[in-house]
PDB file of C-alpha atoms and ligand atoms in Angstrom:
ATOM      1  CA  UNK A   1       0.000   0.000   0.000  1.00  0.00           C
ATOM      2  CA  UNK A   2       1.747   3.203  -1.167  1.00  0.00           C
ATOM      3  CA  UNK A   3       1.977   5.706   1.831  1.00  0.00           C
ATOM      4  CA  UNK A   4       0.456   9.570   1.347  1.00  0.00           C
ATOM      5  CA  UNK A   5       2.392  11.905   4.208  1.00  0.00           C
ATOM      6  CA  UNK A   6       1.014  14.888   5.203  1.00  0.00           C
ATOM      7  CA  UNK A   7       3.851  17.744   6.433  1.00  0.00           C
ATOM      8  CA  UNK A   8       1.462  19.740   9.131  1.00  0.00           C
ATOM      9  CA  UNK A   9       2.446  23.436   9.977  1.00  0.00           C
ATOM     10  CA  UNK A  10       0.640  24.498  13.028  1.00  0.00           C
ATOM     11  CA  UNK A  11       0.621  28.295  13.301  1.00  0.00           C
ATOM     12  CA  UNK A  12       1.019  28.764  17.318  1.00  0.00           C
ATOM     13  CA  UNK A  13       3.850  27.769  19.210  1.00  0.00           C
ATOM     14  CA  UNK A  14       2.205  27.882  22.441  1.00  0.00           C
ATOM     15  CA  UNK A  15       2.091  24.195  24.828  1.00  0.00           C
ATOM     16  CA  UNK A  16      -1.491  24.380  25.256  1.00  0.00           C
ATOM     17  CA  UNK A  17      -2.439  25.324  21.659  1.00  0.00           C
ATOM     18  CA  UNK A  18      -5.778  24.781  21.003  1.00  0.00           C
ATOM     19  CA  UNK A  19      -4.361  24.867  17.164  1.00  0.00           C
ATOM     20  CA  UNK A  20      -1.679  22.341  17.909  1.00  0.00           C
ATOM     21  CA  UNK A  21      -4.382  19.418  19.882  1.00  0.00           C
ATOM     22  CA  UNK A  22      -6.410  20.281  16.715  1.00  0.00           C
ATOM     23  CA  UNK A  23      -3.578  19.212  13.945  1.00  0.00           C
ATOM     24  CA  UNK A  24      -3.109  16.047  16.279  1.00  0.00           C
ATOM     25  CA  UNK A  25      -6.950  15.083  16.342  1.00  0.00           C
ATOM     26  CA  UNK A  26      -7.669  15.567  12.849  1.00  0.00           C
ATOM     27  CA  UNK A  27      -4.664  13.162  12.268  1.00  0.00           C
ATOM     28  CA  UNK A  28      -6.246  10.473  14.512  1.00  0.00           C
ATOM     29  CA  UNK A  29      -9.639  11.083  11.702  1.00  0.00           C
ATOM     30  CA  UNK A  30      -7.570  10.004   8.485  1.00  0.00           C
ATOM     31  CA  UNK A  31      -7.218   6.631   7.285  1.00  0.00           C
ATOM     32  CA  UNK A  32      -4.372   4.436   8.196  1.00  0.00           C
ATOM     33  CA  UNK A  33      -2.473   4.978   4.891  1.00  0.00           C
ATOM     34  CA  UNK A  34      -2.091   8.638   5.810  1.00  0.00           C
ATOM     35  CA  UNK A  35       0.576   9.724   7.791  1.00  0.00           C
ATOM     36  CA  UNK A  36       0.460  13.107   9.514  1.00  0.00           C
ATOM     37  CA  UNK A  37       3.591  15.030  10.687  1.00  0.00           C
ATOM     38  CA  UNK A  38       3.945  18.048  12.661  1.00  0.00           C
ATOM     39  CA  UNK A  39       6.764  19.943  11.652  1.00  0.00           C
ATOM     40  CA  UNK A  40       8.659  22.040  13.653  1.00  0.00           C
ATOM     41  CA  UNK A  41       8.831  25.435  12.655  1.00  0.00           C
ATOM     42  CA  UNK A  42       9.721  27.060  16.284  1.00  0.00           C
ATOM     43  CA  UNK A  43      13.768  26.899  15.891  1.00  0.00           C
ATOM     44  CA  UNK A  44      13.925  28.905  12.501  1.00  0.00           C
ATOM     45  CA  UNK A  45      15.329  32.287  12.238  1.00  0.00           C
ATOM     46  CA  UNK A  46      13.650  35.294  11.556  1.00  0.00           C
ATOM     47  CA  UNK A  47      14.037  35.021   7.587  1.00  0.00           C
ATOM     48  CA  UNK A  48      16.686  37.466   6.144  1.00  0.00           C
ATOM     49  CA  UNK A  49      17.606  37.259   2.545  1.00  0.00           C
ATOM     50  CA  UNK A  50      21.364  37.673   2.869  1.00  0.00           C
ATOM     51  CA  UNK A  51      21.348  33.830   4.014  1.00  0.00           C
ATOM     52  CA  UNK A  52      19.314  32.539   0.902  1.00  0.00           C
ATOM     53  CA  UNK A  53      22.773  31.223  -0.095  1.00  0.00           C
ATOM     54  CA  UNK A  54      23.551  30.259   3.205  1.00  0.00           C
ATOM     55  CA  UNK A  55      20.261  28.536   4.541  1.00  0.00           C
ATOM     56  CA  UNK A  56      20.860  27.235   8.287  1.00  0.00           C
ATOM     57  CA  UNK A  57      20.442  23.905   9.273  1.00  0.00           C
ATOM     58  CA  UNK A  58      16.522  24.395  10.436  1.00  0.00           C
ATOM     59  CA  UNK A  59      15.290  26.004   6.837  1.00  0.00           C
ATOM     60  CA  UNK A  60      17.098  23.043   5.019  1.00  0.00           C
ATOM     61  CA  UNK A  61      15.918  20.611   7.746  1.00  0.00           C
ATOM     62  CA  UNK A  62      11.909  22.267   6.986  1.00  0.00           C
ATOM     63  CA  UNK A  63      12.532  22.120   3.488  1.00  0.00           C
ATOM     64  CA  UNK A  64      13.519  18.465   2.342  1.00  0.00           C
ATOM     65  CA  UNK A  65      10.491  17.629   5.116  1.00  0.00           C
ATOM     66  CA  UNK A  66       8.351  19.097   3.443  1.00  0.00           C
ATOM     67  CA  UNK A  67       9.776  18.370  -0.330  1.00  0.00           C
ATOM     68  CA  UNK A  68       9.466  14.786   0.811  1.00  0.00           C
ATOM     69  CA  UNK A  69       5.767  14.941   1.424  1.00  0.00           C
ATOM     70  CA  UNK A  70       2.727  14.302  -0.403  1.00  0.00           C
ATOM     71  CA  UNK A  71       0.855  17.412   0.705  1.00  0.00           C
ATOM     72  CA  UNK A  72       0.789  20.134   3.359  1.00  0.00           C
ATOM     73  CA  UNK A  73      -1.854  20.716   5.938  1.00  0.00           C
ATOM     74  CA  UNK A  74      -2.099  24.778   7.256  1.00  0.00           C
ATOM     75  CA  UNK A  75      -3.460  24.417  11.404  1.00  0.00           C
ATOM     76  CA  UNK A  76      -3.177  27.889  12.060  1.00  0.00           C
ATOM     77  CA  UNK A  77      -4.618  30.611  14.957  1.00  0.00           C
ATOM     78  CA  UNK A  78      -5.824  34.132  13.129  1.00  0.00           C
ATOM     79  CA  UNK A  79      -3.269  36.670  14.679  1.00  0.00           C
ATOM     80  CA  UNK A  80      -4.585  40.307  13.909  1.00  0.00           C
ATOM     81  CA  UNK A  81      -7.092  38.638  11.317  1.00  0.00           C
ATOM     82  CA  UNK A  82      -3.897  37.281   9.548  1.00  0.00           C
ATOM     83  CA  UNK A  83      -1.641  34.285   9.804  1.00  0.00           C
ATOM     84  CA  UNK A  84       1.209  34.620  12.650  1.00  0.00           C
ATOM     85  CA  UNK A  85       4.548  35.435  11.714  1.00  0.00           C
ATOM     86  CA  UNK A  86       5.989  32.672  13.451  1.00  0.00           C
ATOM     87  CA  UNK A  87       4.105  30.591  10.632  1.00  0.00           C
ATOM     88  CA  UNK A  88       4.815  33.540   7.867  1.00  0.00           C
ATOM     89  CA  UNK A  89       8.983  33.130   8.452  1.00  0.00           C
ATOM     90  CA  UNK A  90       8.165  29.399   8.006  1.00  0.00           C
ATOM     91  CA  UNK A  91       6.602  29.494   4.886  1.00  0.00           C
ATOM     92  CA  UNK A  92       9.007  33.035   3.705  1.00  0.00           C
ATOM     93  CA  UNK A  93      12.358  30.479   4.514  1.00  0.00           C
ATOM     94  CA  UNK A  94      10.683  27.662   2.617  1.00  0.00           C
ATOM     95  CA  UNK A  95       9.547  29.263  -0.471  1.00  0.00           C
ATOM     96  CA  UNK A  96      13.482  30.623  -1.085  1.00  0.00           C
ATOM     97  CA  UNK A  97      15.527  31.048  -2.408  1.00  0.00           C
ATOM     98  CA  UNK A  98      13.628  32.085  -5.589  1.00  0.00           C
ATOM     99  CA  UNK A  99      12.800  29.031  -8.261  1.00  0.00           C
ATOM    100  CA  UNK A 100      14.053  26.772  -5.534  1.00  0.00           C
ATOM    101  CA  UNK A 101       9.836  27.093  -2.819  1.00  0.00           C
ATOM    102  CA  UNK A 102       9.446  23.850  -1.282  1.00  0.00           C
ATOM    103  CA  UNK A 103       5.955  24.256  -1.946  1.00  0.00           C
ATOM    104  CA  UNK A 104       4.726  24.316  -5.300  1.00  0.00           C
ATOM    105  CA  UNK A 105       2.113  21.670  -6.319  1.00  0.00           C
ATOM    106  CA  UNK A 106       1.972  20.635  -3.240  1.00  0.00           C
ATOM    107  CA  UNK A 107      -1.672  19.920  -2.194  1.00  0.00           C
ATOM    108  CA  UNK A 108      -2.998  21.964   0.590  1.00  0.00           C
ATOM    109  CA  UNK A 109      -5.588  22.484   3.351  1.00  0.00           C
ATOM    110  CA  UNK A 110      -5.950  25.026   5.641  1.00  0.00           C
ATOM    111  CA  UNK A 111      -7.894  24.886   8.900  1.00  0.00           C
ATOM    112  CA  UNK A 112      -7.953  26.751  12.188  1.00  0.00           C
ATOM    113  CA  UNK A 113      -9.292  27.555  15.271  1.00  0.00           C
ATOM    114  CA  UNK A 114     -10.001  30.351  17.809  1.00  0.00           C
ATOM    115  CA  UNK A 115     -11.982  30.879  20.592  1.00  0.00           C
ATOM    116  CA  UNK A 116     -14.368  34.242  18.365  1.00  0.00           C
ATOM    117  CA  UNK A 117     -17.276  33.279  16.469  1.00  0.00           C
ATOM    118  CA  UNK A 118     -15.193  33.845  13.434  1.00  0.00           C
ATOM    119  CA  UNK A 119     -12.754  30.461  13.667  1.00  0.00           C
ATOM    120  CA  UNK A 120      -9.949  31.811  12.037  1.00  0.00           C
ATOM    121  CA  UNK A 121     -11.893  32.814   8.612  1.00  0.00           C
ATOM    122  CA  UNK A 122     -10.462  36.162   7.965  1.00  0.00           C
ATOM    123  CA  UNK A 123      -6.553  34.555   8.759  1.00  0.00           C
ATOM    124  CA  UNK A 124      -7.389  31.498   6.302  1.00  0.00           C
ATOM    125  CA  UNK A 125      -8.351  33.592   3.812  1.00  0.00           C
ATOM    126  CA  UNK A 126      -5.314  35.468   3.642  1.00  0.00           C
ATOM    127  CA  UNK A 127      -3.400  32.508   3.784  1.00  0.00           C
ATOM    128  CA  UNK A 128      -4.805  31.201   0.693  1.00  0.00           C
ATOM    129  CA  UNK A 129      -3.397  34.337  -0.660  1.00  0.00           C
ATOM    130  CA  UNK A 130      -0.033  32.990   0.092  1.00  0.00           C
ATOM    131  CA  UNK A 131      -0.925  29.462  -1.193  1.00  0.00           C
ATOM    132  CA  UNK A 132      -1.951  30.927  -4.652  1.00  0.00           C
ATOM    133  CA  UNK A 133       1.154  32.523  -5.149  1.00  0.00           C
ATOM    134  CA  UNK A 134       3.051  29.138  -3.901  1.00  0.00           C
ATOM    135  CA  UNK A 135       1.381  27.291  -6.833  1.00  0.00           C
ATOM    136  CA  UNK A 136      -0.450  25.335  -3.982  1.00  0.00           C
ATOM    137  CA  UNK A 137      -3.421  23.391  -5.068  1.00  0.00           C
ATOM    138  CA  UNK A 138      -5.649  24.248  -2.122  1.00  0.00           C
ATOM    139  CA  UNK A 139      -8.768  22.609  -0.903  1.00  0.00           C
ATOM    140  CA  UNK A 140     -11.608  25.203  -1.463  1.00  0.00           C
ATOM    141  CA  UNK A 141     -14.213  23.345  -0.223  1.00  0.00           C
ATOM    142  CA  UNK A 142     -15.557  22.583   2.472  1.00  0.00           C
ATOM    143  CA  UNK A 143     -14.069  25.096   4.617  1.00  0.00           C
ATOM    144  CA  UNK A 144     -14.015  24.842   8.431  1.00  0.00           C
ATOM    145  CA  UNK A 145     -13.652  27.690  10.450  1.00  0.00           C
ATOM    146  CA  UNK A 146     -13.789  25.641  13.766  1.00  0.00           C
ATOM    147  CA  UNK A 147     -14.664  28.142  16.957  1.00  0.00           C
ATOM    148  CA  UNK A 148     -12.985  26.501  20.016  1.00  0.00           C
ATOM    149  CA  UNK A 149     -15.809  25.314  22.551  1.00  0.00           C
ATOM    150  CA  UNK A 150     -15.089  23.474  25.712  1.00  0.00           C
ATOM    151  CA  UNK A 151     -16.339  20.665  24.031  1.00  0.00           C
ATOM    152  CA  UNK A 152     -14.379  20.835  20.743  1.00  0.00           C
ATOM    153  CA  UNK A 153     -11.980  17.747  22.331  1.00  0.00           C
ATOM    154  CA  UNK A 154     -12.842  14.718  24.480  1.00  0.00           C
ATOM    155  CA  UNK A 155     -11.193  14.142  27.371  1.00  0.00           C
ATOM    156  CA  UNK A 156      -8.161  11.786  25.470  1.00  0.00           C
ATOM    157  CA  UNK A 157      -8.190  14.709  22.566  1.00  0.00           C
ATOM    158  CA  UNK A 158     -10.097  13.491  20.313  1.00  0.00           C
ATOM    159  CA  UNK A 159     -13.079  15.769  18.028  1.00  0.00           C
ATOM    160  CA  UNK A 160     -15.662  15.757  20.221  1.00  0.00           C
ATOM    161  CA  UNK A 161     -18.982  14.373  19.204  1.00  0.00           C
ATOM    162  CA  UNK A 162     -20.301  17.669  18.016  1.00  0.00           C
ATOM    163  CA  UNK A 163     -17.678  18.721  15.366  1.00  0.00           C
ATOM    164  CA  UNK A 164     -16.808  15.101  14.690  1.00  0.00           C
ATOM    165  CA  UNK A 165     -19.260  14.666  11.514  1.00  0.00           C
ATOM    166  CA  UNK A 166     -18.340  17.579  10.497  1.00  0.00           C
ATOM    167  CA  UNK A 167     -14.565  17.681  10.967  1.00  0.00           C
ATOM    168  CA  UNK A 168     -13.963  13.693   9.457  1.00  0.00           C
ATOM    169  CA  UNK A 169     -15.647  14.838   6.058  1.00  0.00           C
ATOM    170  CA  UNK A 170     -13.267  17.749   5.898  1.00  0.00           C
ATOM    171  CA  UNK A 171     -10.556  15.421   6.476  1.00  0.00           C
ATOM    172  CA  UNK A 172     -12.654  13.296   4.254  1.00  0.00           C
ATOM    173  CA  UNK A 173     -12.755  15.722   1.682  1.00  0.00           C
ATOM    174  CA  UNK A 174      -8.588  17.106   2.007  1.00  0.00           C
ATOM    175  CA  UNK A 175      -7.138  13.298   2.051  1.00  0.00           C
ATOM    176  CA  UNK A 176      -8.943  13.126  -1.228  1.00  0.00           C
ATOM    177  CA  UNK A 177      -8.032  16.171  -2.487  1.00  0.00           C
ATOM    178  CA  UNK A 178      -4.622  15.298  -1.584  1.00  0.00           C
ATOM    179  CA  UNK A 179      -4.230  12.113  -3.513  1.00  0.00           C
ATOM    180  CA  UNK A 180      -5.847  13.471  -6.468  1.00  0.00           C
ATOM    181  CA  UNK A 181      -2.892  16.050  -6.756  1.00  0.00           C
ATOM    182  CA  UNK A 182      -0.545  13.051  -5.669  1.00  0.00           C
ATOM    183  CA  UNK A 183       2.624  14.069  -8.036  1.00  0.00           C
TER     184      UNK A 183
HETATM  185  C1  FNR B   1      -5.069  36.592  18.914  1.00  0.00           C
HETATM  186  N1  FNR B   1      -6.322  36.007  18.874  1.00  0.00           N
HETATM  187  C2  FNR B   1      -7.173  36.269  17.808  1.00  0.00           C
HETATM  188  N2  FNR B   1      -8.332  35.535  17.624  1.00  0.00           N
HETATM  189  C3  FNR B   1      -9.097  35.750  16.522  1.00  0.00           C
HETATM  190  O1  FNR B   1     -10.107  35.079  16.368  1.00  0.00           O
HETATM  191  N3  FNR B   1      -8.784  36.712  15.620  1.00  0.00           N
HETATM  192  C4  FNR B   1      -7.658  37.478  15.735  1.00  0.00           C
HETATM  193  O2  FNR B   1      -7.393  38.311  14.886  1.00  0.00           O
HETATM  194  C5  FNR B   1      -6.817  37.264  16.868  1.00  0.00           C
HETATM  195  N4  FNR B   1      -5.675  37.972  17.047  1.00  0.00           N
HETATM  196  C6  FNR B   1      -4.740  37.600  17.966  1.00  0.00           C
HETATM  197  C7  FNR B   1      -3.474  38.176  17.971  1.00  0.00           C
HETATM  198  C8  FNR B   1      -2.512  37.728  18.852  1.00  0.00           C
HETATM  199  C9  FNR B   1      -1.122  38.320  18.813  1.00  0.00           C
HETATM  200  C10 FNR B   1      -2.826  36.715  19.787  1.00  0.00           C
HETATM  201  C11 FNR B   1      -1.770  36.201  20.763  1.00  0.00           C
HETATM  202  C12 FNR B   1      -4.074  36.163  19.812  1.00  0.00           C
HETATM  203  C13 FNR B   1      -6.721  35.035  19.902  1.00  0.00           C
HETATM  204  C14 FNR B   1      -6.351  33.625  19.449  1.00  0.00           C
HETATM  205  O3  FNR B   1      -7.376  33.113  18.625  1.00  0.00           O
HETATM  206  C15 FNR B   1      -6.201  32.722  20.677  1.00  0.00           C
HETATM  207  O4  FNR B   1      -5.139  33.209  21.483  1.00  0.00           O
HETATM  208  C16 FNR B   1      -5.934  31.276  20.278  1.00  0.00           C
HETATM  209  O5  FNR B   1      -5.979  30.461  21.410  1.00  0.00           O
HETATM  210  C17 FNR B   1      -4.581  31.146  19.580  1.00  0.00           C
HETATM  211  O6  FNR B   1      -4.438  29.856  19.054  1.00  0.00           O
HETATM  212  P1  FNR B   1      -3.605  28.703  19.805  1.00  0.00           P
HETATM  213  O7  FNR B   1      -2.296  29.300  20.230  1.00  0.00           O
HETATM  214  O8  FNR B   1      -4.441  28.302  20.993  1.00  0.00           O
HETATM  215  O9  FNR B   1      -3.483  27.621  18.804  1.00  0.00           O
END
């Protein structure tokens, strides 16, 4: 059975990220021949193009992760109703230097949660501005802007039952999307 990896970037680098226990129980949803990995964007440098020549050990380490997988998965807080720069520097280091994005064609998804009524809608949306430019195929459809209840995770952090119809047939719907734009 041929294995489909998914290279996760979760957008929050705080321990008790509600972003973070989301990535890791939407992972538990796919099927067994999906592999979900969080990558760990945390130890990069704030990007500076002077090194593009000279990428540390952390950009190169991101990139060949993420050039080794079959698609990307976005898990992101809205920060100022836009993505975080922690996540920003991430994707900035891997898209360089120029002609050389360890992105492009790479299927993506992009989900997130916050605790306002808006679940990370207005930050998604400009993050599929990035993932245009990137030459991302991105999952339009369904969207889930997922607002962070008490009850959004079981007690082992899992989906709890009221998102977890909803939340499998986005993962549903990405896995697919994934493997249709399997290079
Ligand atoms: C926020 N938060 C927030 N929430 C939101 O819905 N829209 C927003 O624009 C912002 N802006 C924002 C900026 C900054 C700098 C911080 C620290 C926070 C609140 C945010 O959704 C909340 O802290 C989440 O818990 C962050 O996600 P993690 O870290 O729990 O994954």
């Amino acid at each position: 059975m041929t294995q489909t990896t998914i290279a996760v970037l979760v957008g929050s680098l705080r321990r008790e990220s509600i972003n973070r226990k989301l990535a890791t129980a939407l992972a538990r949803l796919a099927p067994s021949d999906v592999i979900f990995t969080q990558l760990e964007i945390g130890d990069l440098p704030l990007y500076d193009q002077d090194d593009d020549a000279n990428q540390a050990d952390s950009v190169k380490r991101l990139k060949s992760e993420l050039l080794a997988a079959t698609g990307v998965l976005f898990v992101t807080p809205e920060y100022n109703r836009s993505v975080p720069g922690v996540l920003k520097n991430a994707i900035d280091h891997a898209s360089r230097p120029y002609g050389k994005s360890a992105f492009a064609k790479k299927p993506a998804g992009i989900i997130g949660a916050s605790p306002g009524a808006i679940g990370t809608a207005l930050g998604q949306q400009h993050l599929r501005n990035i993932t245009a430019y990137l030459d991302m195929p991105t999952l339009n459809q369904p969207e889930a802007f997922v607002q962070a209840k008490d009850d959004l995770f079981d007690a082992d952090g899992n989906i709890g039952e009221g998102s977890r119809k909803f939340l499998q047939g986005w993962v549903d719907a990405y896995v697919a999307w994934v493997k249709k734009h399997a290079a």
